[in-house]
PDB file of C-alpha atoms in Angstrom:
ATOM      1  CA  UNK A 153      21.239  -2.979  -0.797  1.00  0.00           C
ATOM      2  CA  UNK A 154      24.053  -4.596  -2.963  1.00  0.00           C
ATOM      3  CA  UNK A 155      24.160  -8.395  -3.509  1.00  0.00           C
ATOM      4  CA  UNK A 156      26.318 -10.634  -5.520  1.00  0.00           C
ATOM      5  CA  UNK A 157      24.018 -13.383  -6.886  1.00  0.00           C
ATOM      6  CA  UNK A 158      27.137 -15.766  -7.778  1.00  0.00           C
ATOM      7  CA  UNK A 159      27.698 -15.865  -3.839  1.00  0.00           C
ATOM      8  CA  UNK A 160      24.373 -18.095  -3.643  1.00  0.00           C
ATOM      9  CA  UNK A 161      22.939 -21.352  -4.779  1.00  0.00           C
ATOM     10  CA  UNK A 162      19.927 -22.386  -6.607  1.00  0.00           C
ATOM     11  CA  UNK A 163      18.875 -25.911  -7.057  1.00  0.00           C
ATOM     12  CA  UNK A 164      22.358 -26.970  -5.353  1.00  0.00           C
ATOM     13  CA  UNK A 165      24.184 -25.384  -8.209  1.00  0.00           C
ATOM     14  CA  UNK A 166      26.055 -21.995  -8.049  1.00  0.00           C
ATOM     15  CA  UNK A 167      23.813 -19.104  -9.351  1.00  0.00           C
ATOM     16  CA  UNK A 168      24.270 -16.960 -12.393  1.00  0.00           C
ATOM     17  CA  UNK A 169      24.767 -13.100 -12.477  1.00  0.00           C
ATOM     18  CA  UNK A 170      26.837 -10.651 -10.625  1.00  0.00           C
ATOM     19  CA  UNK A 171      26.498  -7.847  -8.281  1.00  0.00           C
ATOM     20  CA  UNK A 172      22.927  -6.077  -8.238  1.00  0.00           C
ATOM     21  CA  UNK A 173      21.348  -3.192  -6.313  1.00  0.00           C
ATOM     22  CA  UNK A 174      17.877  -3.374  -4.859  1.00  0.00           C
ATOM     23  CA  UNK A 175      16.274  -0.085  -3.703  1.00  0.00           C
ATOM     24  CA  UNK A 176      13.976  -0.523  -0.447  1.00  0.00           C
ATOM     25  CA  UNK A 177      11.379   2.307  -0.833  1.00  0.00           C
ATOM     26  CA  UNK A 178       9.117   4.109   2.038  1.00  0.00           C
ATOM     27  CA  UNK A 179       5.420   4.929   1.186  1.00  0.00           C
ATOM     28  CA  UNK A 180       4.610   6.628   4.290  1.00  0.00           C
ATOM     29  CA  UNK A 181       6.286   8.436   7.193  1.00  0.00           C
ATOM     30  CA  UNK A 182       5.292   6.466  10.049  1.00  0.00           C
ATOM     31  CA  UNK A 183       2.810   3.415  10.150  1.00  0.00           C
ATOM     32  CA  UNK A 184      -0.799   2.878  11.283  1.00  0.00           C
ATOM     33  CA  UNK A 185      -0.335  -0.747  11.651  1.00  0.00           C
ATOM     34  CA  UNK A 186       1.381  -0.828  14.898  1.00  0.00           C
ATOM     35  CA  UNK A 187       3.357  -4.245  14.528  1.00  0.00           C
ATOM     36  CA  UNK A 188       5.030  -4.849  17.878  1.00  0.00           C
ATOM     37  CA  UNK A 189       8.484  -6.245  16.272  1.00  0.00           C
ATOM     38  CA  UNK A 190       8.740  -3.148  14.012  1.00  0.00           C
ATOM     39  CA  UNK A 191      10.363   0.300  15.190  1.00  0.00           C
ATOM     40  CA  UNK A 192       8.464   2.276  12.490  1.00  0.00           C
ATOM     41  CA  UNK A 193       5.105   1.156  14.168  1.00  0.00           C
ATOM     42  CA  UNK A 194       6.059   3.238  17.468  1.00  0.00           C
ATOM     43  CA  UNK A 195       6.190   6.167  15.649  1.00  0.00           C
ATOM     44  CA  UNK A 196       2.389   5.994  14.802  1.00  0.00           C
ATOM     45  CA  UNK A 197       1.016   7.452  11.672  1.00  0.00           C
ATOM     46  CA  UNK A 198       2.529  10.796  10.229  1.00  0.00           C
ATOM     47  CA  UNK A 199       1.718  11.356   6.598  1.00  0.00           C
ATOM     48  CA  UNK A 200       1.438   9.747   3.264  1.00  0.00           C
ATOM     49  CA  UNK A 201       4.273  10.298   0.890  1.00  0.00           C
ATOM     50  CA  UNK A 202       3.070  11.803  -2.580  1.00  0.00           C
ATOM     51  CA  UNK A 203       3.899   9.656  -5.599  1.00  0.00           C
ATOM     52  CA  UNK A 204       6.734  12.224  -6.404  1.00  0.00           C
ATOM     53  CA  UNK A 205       8.179  11.631  -3.025  1.00  0.00           C
ATOM     54  CA  UNK A 206       8.028   7.962  -3.619  1.00  0.00           C
ATOM     55  CA  UNK A 207       9.618   8.256  -7.214  1.00  0.00           C
ATOM     56  CA  UNK A 208      12.150  10.801  -5.832  1.00  0.00           C
ATOM     57  CA  UNK A 209      13.742   7.948  -3.793  1.00  0.00           C
ATOM     58  CA  UNK A 210      14.344   6.087  -6.797  1.00  0.00           C
ATOM     59  CA  UNK A 211      15.930   9.154  -8.648  1.00  0.00           C
ATOM     60  CA  UNK A 212      18.721   9.697  -5.774  1.00  0.00           C
ATOM     61  CA  UNK A 213      19.547   5.811  -5.462  1.00  0.00           C
ATOM     62  CA  UNK A 214      19.905   5.781  -9.496  1.00  0.00           C
ATOM     63  CA  UNK A 215      22.779   8.282  -9.060  1.00  0.00           C
ATOM     64  CA  UNK A 216      24.472   6.070  -6.709  1.00  0.00           C
ATOM     65  CA  UNK A 217      24.107   2.922  -8.582  1.00  0.00           C
ATOM     66  CA  UNK A 218      22.295   1.032 -11.329  1.00  0.00           C
ATOM     67  CA  UNK A 219      18.881  -0.115  -9.568  1.00  0.00           C
ATOM     68  CA  UNK A 220      17.965  -3.592 -10.789  1.00  0.00           C
ATOM     69  CA  UNK A 221      14.982  -4.202  -8.280  1.00  0.00           C
ATOM     70  CA  UNK A 222      12.657  -2.025  -6.168  1.00  0.00           C
ATOM     71  CA  UNK A 223      10.847  -3.304  -3.081  1.00  0.00           C
ATOM     72  CA  UNK A 224       8.254  -1.678  -1.109  1.00  0.00           C
ATOM     73  CA  UNK A 225       9.450  -2.495   2.299  1.00  0.00           C
ATOM     74  CA  UNK A 226      10.269   0.733   4.038  1.00  0.00           C
ATOM     75  CA  UNK A 227       8.375   2.861   6.285  1.00  0.00           C
ATOM     76  CA  UNK A 228       4.761   2.510   5.935  1.00  0.00           C
ATOM     77  CA  UNK A 229       2.113   0.062   4.706  1.00  0.00           C
ATOM     78  CA  UNK A 230       2.066   0.719   0.944  1.00  0.00           C
ATOM     79  CA  UNK A 231      -1.402  -0.291   0.358  1.00  0.00           C
ATOM     80  CA  UNK A 232      -2.672   2.382   2.846  1.00  0.00           C
ATOM     81  CA  UNK A 233      -1.360   4.839   0.176  1.00  0.00           C
ATOM     82  CA  UNK A 234      -2.616   2.940  -2.484  1.00  0.00           C
ATOM     83  CA  UNK A 235      -3.449   5.956  -5.221  1.00  0.00           C
ATOM     84  CA  UNK A 236       0.215   7.181  -4.837  1.00  0.00           C
ATOM     85  CA  UNK A 237       1.620   3.734  -4.836  1.00  0.00           C
ATOM     86  CA  UNK A 238      -0.235   3.185  -8.510  1.00  0.00           C
ATOM     87  CA  UNK A 239       1.061   6.419  -9.831  1.00  0.00           C
ATOM     88  CA  UNK A 240       4.731   5.884  -8.594  1.00  0.00           C
ATOM     89  CA  UNK A 241       4.730   2.499  -9.816  1.00  0.00           C
ATOM     90  CA  UNK A 242       3.633   3.512 -13.332  1.00  0.00           C
ATOM     91  CA  UNK A 243       6.171   6.115 -13.320  1.00  0.00           C
ATOM     92  CA  UNK A 244       8.994   3.551 -12.500  1.00  0.00           C
ATOM     93  CA  UNK A 245       8.007   1.229 -15.258  1.00  0.00           C
ATOM     94  CA  UNK A 246       7.947   4.037 -17.709  1.00  0.00           C
ATOM     95  CA  UNK A 247      10.755   6.204 -19.247  1.00  0.00           C
ATOM     96  CA  UNK A 248      13.338   6.882 -18.105  1.00  0.00           C
ATOM     97  CA  UNK A 249      13.502   3.946 -15.394  1.00  0.00           C
ATOM     98  CA  UNK A 250      11.911   1.448 -17.578  1.00  0.00           C
ATOM     99  CA  UNK A 251      11.764  -1.064 -14.652  1.00  0.00           C
ATOM    100  CA  UNK A 252      10.134  -4.403 -15.409  1.00  0.00           C
ATOM    101  CA  UNK A 253       7.166  -5.016 -12.983  1.00  0.00           C
ATOM    102  CA  UNK A 254       8.716  -8.327 -12.451  1.00  0.00           C
ATOM    103  CA  UNK A 255      11.272  -6.454 -10.560  1.00  0.00           C
ATOM    104  CA  UNK A 256       8.928  -4.533  -8.225  1.00  0.00           C
ATOM    105  CA  UNK A 257       7.826  -5.980  -5.119  1.00  0.00           C
ATOM    106  CA  UNK A 258       5.046  -4.401  -2.963  1.00  0.00           C
ATOM    107  CA  UNK A 259       4.866  -5.758   0.500  1.00  0.00           C
ATOM    108  CA  UNK A 260       1.665  -5.693   2.689  1.00  0.00           C
ATOM    109  CA  UNK A 261       0.332  -6.772   6.074  1.00  0.00           C
ATOM    110  CA  UNK A 262      -2.796  -7.854   4.227  1.00  0.00           C
ATOM    111  CA  UNK A 263      -5.063  -5.026   3.315  1.00  0.00           C
ATOM    112  CA  UNK A 264      -7.453  -7.403   1.592  1.00  0.00           C
ATOM    113  CA  UNK A 265      -9.848  -4.728  -0.002  1.00  0.00           C
ATOM    114  CA  UNK A 266      -6.414  -3.258  -1.868  1.00  0.00           C
ATOM    115  CA  UNK A 267      -5.280  -6.809  -2.751  1.00  0.00           C
ATOM    116  CA  UNK A 268      -8.359  -7.570  -4.468  1.00  0.00           C
ATOM    117  CA  UNK A 269      -7.680  -4.633  -6.986  1.00  0.00           C
ATOM    118  CA  UNK A 270      -4.060  -4.696  -7.064  1.00  0.00           C
ATOM    119  CA  UNK A 271      -3.330  -7.137 -10.244  1.00  0.00           C
ATOM    120  CA  UNK A 272      -6.014  -5.061 -12.084  1.00  0.00           C
ATOM    121  CA  UNK A 273      -4.007  -1.780 -11.542  1.00  0.00           C
ATOM    122  CA  UNK A 274      -0.581  -3.198 -11.364  1.00  0.00           C
ATOM    123  CA  UNK A 275      -0.385  -6.496 -13.369  1.00  0.00           C
ATOM    124  CA  UNK A 276       2.801  -8.660 -13.309  1.00  0.00           C
ATOM    125  CA  UNK A 277       3.747  -6.975 -10.004  1.00  0.00           C
ATOM    126  CA  UNK A 278       5.231  -9.180  -7.035  1.00  0.00           C
ATOM    127  CA  UNK A 279       3.219  -9.318  -3.885  1.00  0.00           C
ATOM    128  CA  UNK A 280       4.736 -10.093  -0.552  1.00  0.00           C
ATOM    129  CA  UNK A 281       2.569 -10.552   2.250  1.00  0.00           C
ATOM    130  CA  UNK A 282       3.914 -10.039   5.937  1.00  0.00           C
ATOM    131  CA  UNK A 283       2.121 -13.130   7.722  1.00  0.00           C
ATOM    132  CA  UNK A 284       4.451 -13.566  10.528  1.00  0.00           C
ATOM    133  CA  UNK A 285       2.231 -16.258  12.061  1.00  0.00           C
ATOM    134  CA  UNK A 286       0.375 -19.401  11.011  1.00  0.00           C
ATOM    135  CA  UNK A 287      -2.682 -18.721  13.231  1.00  0.00           C
ATOM    136  CA  UNK A 288      -4.928 -15.653  13.744  1.00  0.00           C
ATOM    137  CA  UNK A 289      -4.274 -15.667  17.537  1.00  0.00           C
ATOM    138  CA  UNK A 290      -0.543 -15.034  17.266  1.00  0.00           C
ATOM    139  CA  UNK A 291      -1.202 -12.639  14.355  1.00  0.00           C
ATOM    140  CA  UNK A 292      -3.444 -10.480  16.717  1.00  0.00           C
ATOM    141  CA  UNK A 293      -0.895 -10.674  19.404  1.00  0.00           C
ATOM    142  CA  UNK A 294       2.275  -9.245  17.433  1.00  0.00           C
ATOM    143  CA  UNK A 295       0.426  -7.530  14.714  1.00  0.00           C
ATOM    144  CA  UNK A 296      -2.789  -5.638  16.135  1.00  0.00           C
ATOM    145  CA  UNK A 297      -3.989  -4.820  12.597  1.00  0.00           C
ATOM    146  CA  UNK A 298      -4.611  -8.384  12.126  1.00  0.00           C
ATOM    147  CA  UNK A 299      -7.911  -7.996  13.996  1.00  0.00           C
ATOM    148  CA  UNK A 300      -9.302  -6.062  11.110  1.00  0.00           C
ATOM    149  CA  UNK A 301      -8.102  -8.564   8.456  1.00  0.00           C
ATOM    150  CA  UNK A 302      -8.834 -11.974   9.634  1.00  0.00           C
ATOM    151  CA  UNK A 303      -6.252 -14.728   8.531  1.00  0.00           C
ATOM    152  CA  UNK A 304      -8.918 -16.922   6.959  1.00  0.00           C
ATOM    153  CA  UNK A 305     -10.334 -13.870   4.706  1.00  0.00           C
ATOM    154  CA  UNK A 306      -6.829 -12.945   3.978  1.00  0.00           C
ATOM    155  CA  UNK A 307      -5.897 -16.338   2.542  1.00  0.00           C
ATOM    156  CA  UNK A 308      -9.055 -16.462   0.205  1.00  0.00           C
ATOM    157  CA  UNK A 309      -7.836 -12.760  -1.125  1.00  0.00           C
ATOM    158  CA  UNK A 310      -4.685 -14.223  -1.699  1.00  0.00           C
ATOM    159  CA  UNK A 311      -6.172 -17.323  -3.547  1.00  0.00           C
ATOM    160  CA  UNK A 312      -8.220 -15.223  -5.871  1.00  0.00           C
ATOM    161  CA  UNK A 313      -4.953 -13.116  -6.475  1.00  0.00           C
ATOM    162  CA  UNK A 314      -2.851 -16.063  -7.515  1.00  0.00           C
ATOM    163  CA  UNK A 315      -5.668 -17.522  -9.476  1.00  0.00           C
ATOM    164  CA  UNK A 316      -5.796 -14.069 -11.336  1.00  0.00           C
ATOM    165  CA  UNK A 317      -2.254 -13.120 -11.765  1.00  0.00           C
ATOM    166  CA  UNK A 318      -0.625 -16.833 -12.180  1.00  0.00           C
ATOM    167  CA  UNK A 319       2.398 -15.512  -9.907  1.00  0.00           C
ATOM    168  CA  UNK A 320       3.977 -16.513  -6.937  1.00  0.00           C
ATOM    169  CA  UNK A 321       3.309 -14.987  -3.915  1.00  0.00           C
ATOM    170  CA  UNK A 322       6.209 -14.153  -1.491  1.00  0.00           C
ATOM    171  CA  UNK A 323       5.444 -14.635   2.283  1.00  0.00           C
ATOM    172  CA  UNK A 324       7.508 -12.766   4.875  1.00  0.00           C
ATOM    173  CA  UNK A 325       7.814 -14.570   8.122  1.00  0.00           C
ATOM    174  CA  UNK A 326       9.608 -12.904  11.060  1.00  0.00           C
ATOM    175  CA  UNK A 327      11.546 -15.211  13.484  1.00  0.00           C
ATOM    176  CA  UNK A 328      10.560 -14.403  17.172  1.00  0.00           C
ATOM    177  CA  UNK A 329      12.054 -16.537  19.936  1.00  0.00           C
ATOM    178  CA  UNK A 330       9.321 -18.702  21.610  1.00  0.00           C
ATOM    179  CA  UNK A 331       6.675 -16.879  19.736  1.00  0.00           C
ATOM    180  CA  UNK A 332       6.299 -18.149  16.352  1.00  0.00           C
ATOM    181  CA  UNK A 333       9.399 -20.203  15.625  1.00  0.00           C
ATOM    182  CA  UNK A 334       8.622 -23.480  17.111  1.00  0.00           C
ATOM    183  CA  UNK A 335       8.420 -26.680  15.003  1.00  0.00           C
ATOM    184  CA  UNK A 336       4.510 -26.721  15.643  1.00  0.00           C
ATOM    185  CA  UNK A 337       4.357 -23.487  14.073  1.00  0.00           C
ATOM    186  CA  UNK A 338       6.491 -24.518  10.990  1.00  0.00           C
ATOM    187  CA  UNK A 339       3.847 -27.283  10.417  1.00  0.00           C
ATOM    188  CA  UNK A 340       0.853 -24.838  10.920  1.00  0.00           C
ATOM    189  CA  UNK A 341       2.251 -22.691   8.176  1.00  0.00           C
ATOM    190  CA  UNK A 342       3.145 -25.416   5.918  1.00  0.00           C
ATOM    191  CA  UNK A 343      -0.399 -26.650   5.881  1.00  0.00           C
ATOM    192  CA  UNK A 344      -1.776 -23.073   5.541  1.00  0.00           C
ATOM    193  CA  UNK A 345       0.501 -22.589   2.519  1.00  0.00           C
ATOM    194  CA  UNK A 346       0.596 -26.081   0.925  1.00  0.00           C
ATOM    195  CA  UNK A 347      -2.117 -25.178  -1.757  1.00  0.00           C
ATOM    196  CA  UNK A 348      -0.407 -21.965  -2.590  1.00  0.00           C
ATOM    197  CA  UNK A 349       2.476 -21.319  -5.231  1.00  0.00           C
ATOM    198  CA  UNK A 350       4.728 -19.426  -2.639  1.00  0.00           C
ATOM    199  CA  UNK A 351       8.306 -18.376  -1.849  1.00  0.00           C
ATOM    200  CA  UNK A 352       8.813 -17.951   2.103  1.00  0.00           C
ATOM    201  CA  UNK A 353      11.254 -15.748   3.265  1.00  0.00           C
ATOM    202  CA  UNK A 354      12.439 -16.059   7.032  1.00  0.00           C
ATOM    203  CA  UNK A 355      13.545 -13.102   8.703  1.00  0.00           C
ATOM    204  CA  UNK A 356      15.726 -12.803  11.463  1.00  0.00           C
ATOM    205  CA  UNK A 357      14.329 -10.218  14.101  1.00  0.00           C
ATOM    206  CA  UNK A 358      16.270  -7.131  14.176  1.00  0.00           C
ATOM    207  CA  UNK A 359      16.512  -5.457  17.715  1.00  0.00           C
ATOM    208  CA  UNK A 360      14.466  -2.436  18.153  1.00  0.00           C
ATOM    209  CA  UNK A 361      16.013  -1.166  21.592  1.00  0.00           C
ATOM    210  CA  UNK A 362      16.306  -2.528  25.066  1.00  0.00           C
ATOM    211  CA  UNK A 363      12.388  -2.192  25.548  1.00  0.00           C
ATOM    212  CA  UNK A 364      11.617  -4.729  22.908  1.00  0.00           C
ATOM    213  CA  UNK A 365       9.640  -7.584  24.243  1.00  0.00           C
ATOM    214  CA  UNK A 366      10.870 -10.201  21.542  1.00  0.00           C
ATOM    215  CA  UNK A 367      14.315 -11.922  21.039  1.00  0.00           C
ATOM    216  CA  UNK A 368      16.015 -13.120  17.977  1.00  0.00           C
ATOM    217  CA  UNK A 369      15.535 -16.901  17.098  1.00  0.00           C
ATOM    218  CA  UNK A 370      18.540 -18.874  16.968  1.00  0.00           C
ATOM    219  CA  UNK A 371      20.263 -19.909  13.965  1.00  0.00           C
ATOM    220  CA  UNK A 372      19.506 -23.403  14.861  1.00  0.00           C
ATOM    221  CA  UNK A 373      15.598 -22.662  15.108  1.00  0.00           C
ATOM    222  CA  UNK A 374      15.757 -20.922  11.840  1.00  0.00           C
ATOM    223  CA  UNK A 375      17.612 -23.677  10.163  1.00  0.00           C
ATOM    224  CA  UNK A 376      15.043 -26.385  11.591  1.00  0.00           C
ATOM    225  CA  UNK A 377      11.999 -24.054  10.560  1.00  0.00           C
ATOM    226  CA  UNK A 378      13.347 -23.895   7.023  1.00  0.00           C
ATOM    227  CA  UNK A 379      13.963 -27.530   6.790  1.00  0.00           C
ATOM    228  CA  UNK A 380      10.322 -28.544   7.972  1.00  0.00           C
ATOM    229  CA  UNK A 381       8.882 -26.331   5.091  1.00  0.00           C
ATOM    230  CA  UNK A 382      11.036 -27.423   2.434  1.00  0.00           C
ATOM    231  CA  UNK A 383      11.255 -31.179   3.242  1.00  0.00           C
ATOM    232  CA  UNK A 384       7.648 -31.779   4.641  1.00  0.00           C
ATOM    233  CA  UNK A 385       5.689 -29.300   2.506  1.00  0.00           C
ATOM    234  CA  UNK A 386       8.115 -28.862  -0.488  1.00  0.00           C
ATOM    235  CA  UNK A 387       7.762 -25.048  -0.038  1.00  0.00           C
ATOM    236  CA  UNK A 388      10.676 -23.153  -1.364  1.00  0.00           C
ATOM    237  CA  UNK A 389      12.082 -21.104   1.815  1.00  0.00           C
ATOM    238  CA  UNK A 390      15.079 -18.691   2.010  1.00  0.00           C
ATOM    239  CA  UNK A 391      16.186 -16.825   5.218  1.00  0.00           C
ATOM    240  CA  UNK A 392      16.764 -13.053   4.601  1.00  0.00           C
ATOM    241  CA  UNK A 393      20.361 -11.894   4.737  1.00  0.00           C
ATOM    242  CA  UNK A 394      20.903  -9.237   7.355  1.00  0.00           C
ATOM    243  CA  UNK A 395      21.759  -5.980   6.300  1.00  0.00           C
ATOM    244  CA  UNK A 396      21.791  -2.362   7.794  1.00  0.00           C
ATOM    245  CA  UNK A 397      21.789  -3.303  11.341  1.00  0.00           C
ATOM    246  CA  UNK A 398      24.976  -1.146  12.088  1.00  0.00           C
ATOM    247  CA  UNK A 399      22.959   2.165  11.063  1.00  0.00           C
ATOM    248  CA  UNK A 400      19.761   1.073  12.595  1.00  0.00           C
ATOM    249  CA  UNK A 401      18.381   0.633   8.988  1.00  0.00           C
ATOM    250  CA  UNK A 402      17.801  -3.191   8.823  1.00  0.00           C
ATOM    251  CA  UNK A 403      14.372  -4.634   8.397  1.00  0.00           C
ATOM    252  CA  UNK A 404      11.888  -3.352  11.117  1.00  0.00           C
ATOM    253  CA  UNK A 405      14.177  -0.678  12.276  1.00  0.00           C
ATOM    254  CA  UNK A 406      13.388   2.206  10.579  1.00  0.00           C
ATOM    255  CA  UNK A 407      12.267   5.227  12.694  1.00  0.00           C
ATOM    256  CA  UNK A 408      12.488   8.936  12.750  1.00  0.00           C
ATOM    257  CA  UNK A 409      15.002  10.265  15.257  1.00  0.00           C
ATOM    258  CA  UNK A 410      14.683  13.917  15.409  1.00  0.00           C
ATOM    259  CA  UNK A 411      18.404  15.433  15.249  1.00  0.00           C
ATOM    260  CA  UNK A 412      19.415  18.073  17.794  1.00  0.00           C
ATOM    261  CA  UNK A 413      20.120  21.790  16.493  1.00  0.00           C
ATOM    262  CA  UNK A 414      23.991  21.240  16.452  1.00  0.00           C
ATOM    263  CA  UNK A 415      23.425  18.081  14.045  1.00  0.00           C
ATOM    264  CA  UNK A 416      20.968  20.061  11.969  1.00  0.00           C
ATOM    265  CA  UNK A 417      23.361  22.720  11.527  1.00  0.00           C
ATOM    266  CA  UNK A 418      26.540  20.447  10.661  1.00  0.00           C
ATOM    267  CA  UNK A 419      24.397  18.403   8.121  1.00  0.00           C
ATOM    268  CA  UNK A 420      24.234  19.473   4.545  1.00  0.00           C
ATOM    269  CA  UNK A 421      20.734  19.184   2.736  1.00  0.00           C
ATOM    270  CA  UNK A 422      20.162  16.764   0.140  1.00  0.00           C
ATOM    271  CA  UNK A 423      19.927  18.135  -3.531  1.00  0.00           C
ATOM    272  CA  UNK A 424      16.034  18.466  -4.251  1.00  0.00           C
ATOM    273  CA  UNK A 425      14.662  16.206  -7.346  1.00  0.00           C
ATOM    274  CA  UNK A 426      13.908  19.492  -9.294  1.00  0.00           C
ATOM    275  CA  UNK A 427      17.757  20.464  -9.145  1.00  0.00           C
ATOM    276  CA  UNK A 428      19.230  17.222 -10.237  1.00  0.00           C
ATOM    277  CA  UNK A 429      20.765  16.610 -13.543  1.00  0.00           C
ATOM    278  CA  UNK A 430      19.779  13.217 -14.978  1.00  0.00           C
TER     279      UNK A 430
END
């Protein structure tokens, strides 16, 4: 994903910088979490990627452009593939990639036992939490895995993580029309997060087919939600720019569609990592 930071504003002033590339990485094939707004969840869990397969995504992307940031927000729940994740990130922060941990973000639905050890294993990393609802009842409706990781216990784990890391936590919040996007939800979220140092990223829902039970929140609802968090609770809140919808590669749209025989015959294979010259 390529952005130009000069097009945005920070503190009401134009941002410095220029074009930058962020790589969205997968850690698994499929996912066990079964989030109802995510196409990957419809696949079920297929397999963990090895640390080499995770790093290989960075190798291929680096041949196309200079990668400035890496986000583990592709297929899978990264903290459910913990050992491979840690190994891969340690490679990424070493030679030849030399990525700063501050430019790597790991997103999780809230695997509490893994969050509890993440800072010790990977200090300086950015943690993003897919919260998506301000109360346990709604989380369970749209994220079945939330039953195993109750909101109260998750917030306690995040308090400990922030105390130890002294870093902001990124909160991901998908906007689902009529489900979690009303003013009362904004106030509930604000009260839940007011003691934390966080950045909330509001994510417009990307359609995942005609069978989806959810609709995208209107631009006005997203704007009103953002204003409440910013104005009433002084929480820095951004709206995620939508990219990749044209190829069904946007946030929540990643799913494996097996090609037919004719497509396979006409598609050239990607060079394997062992044959690349870098």
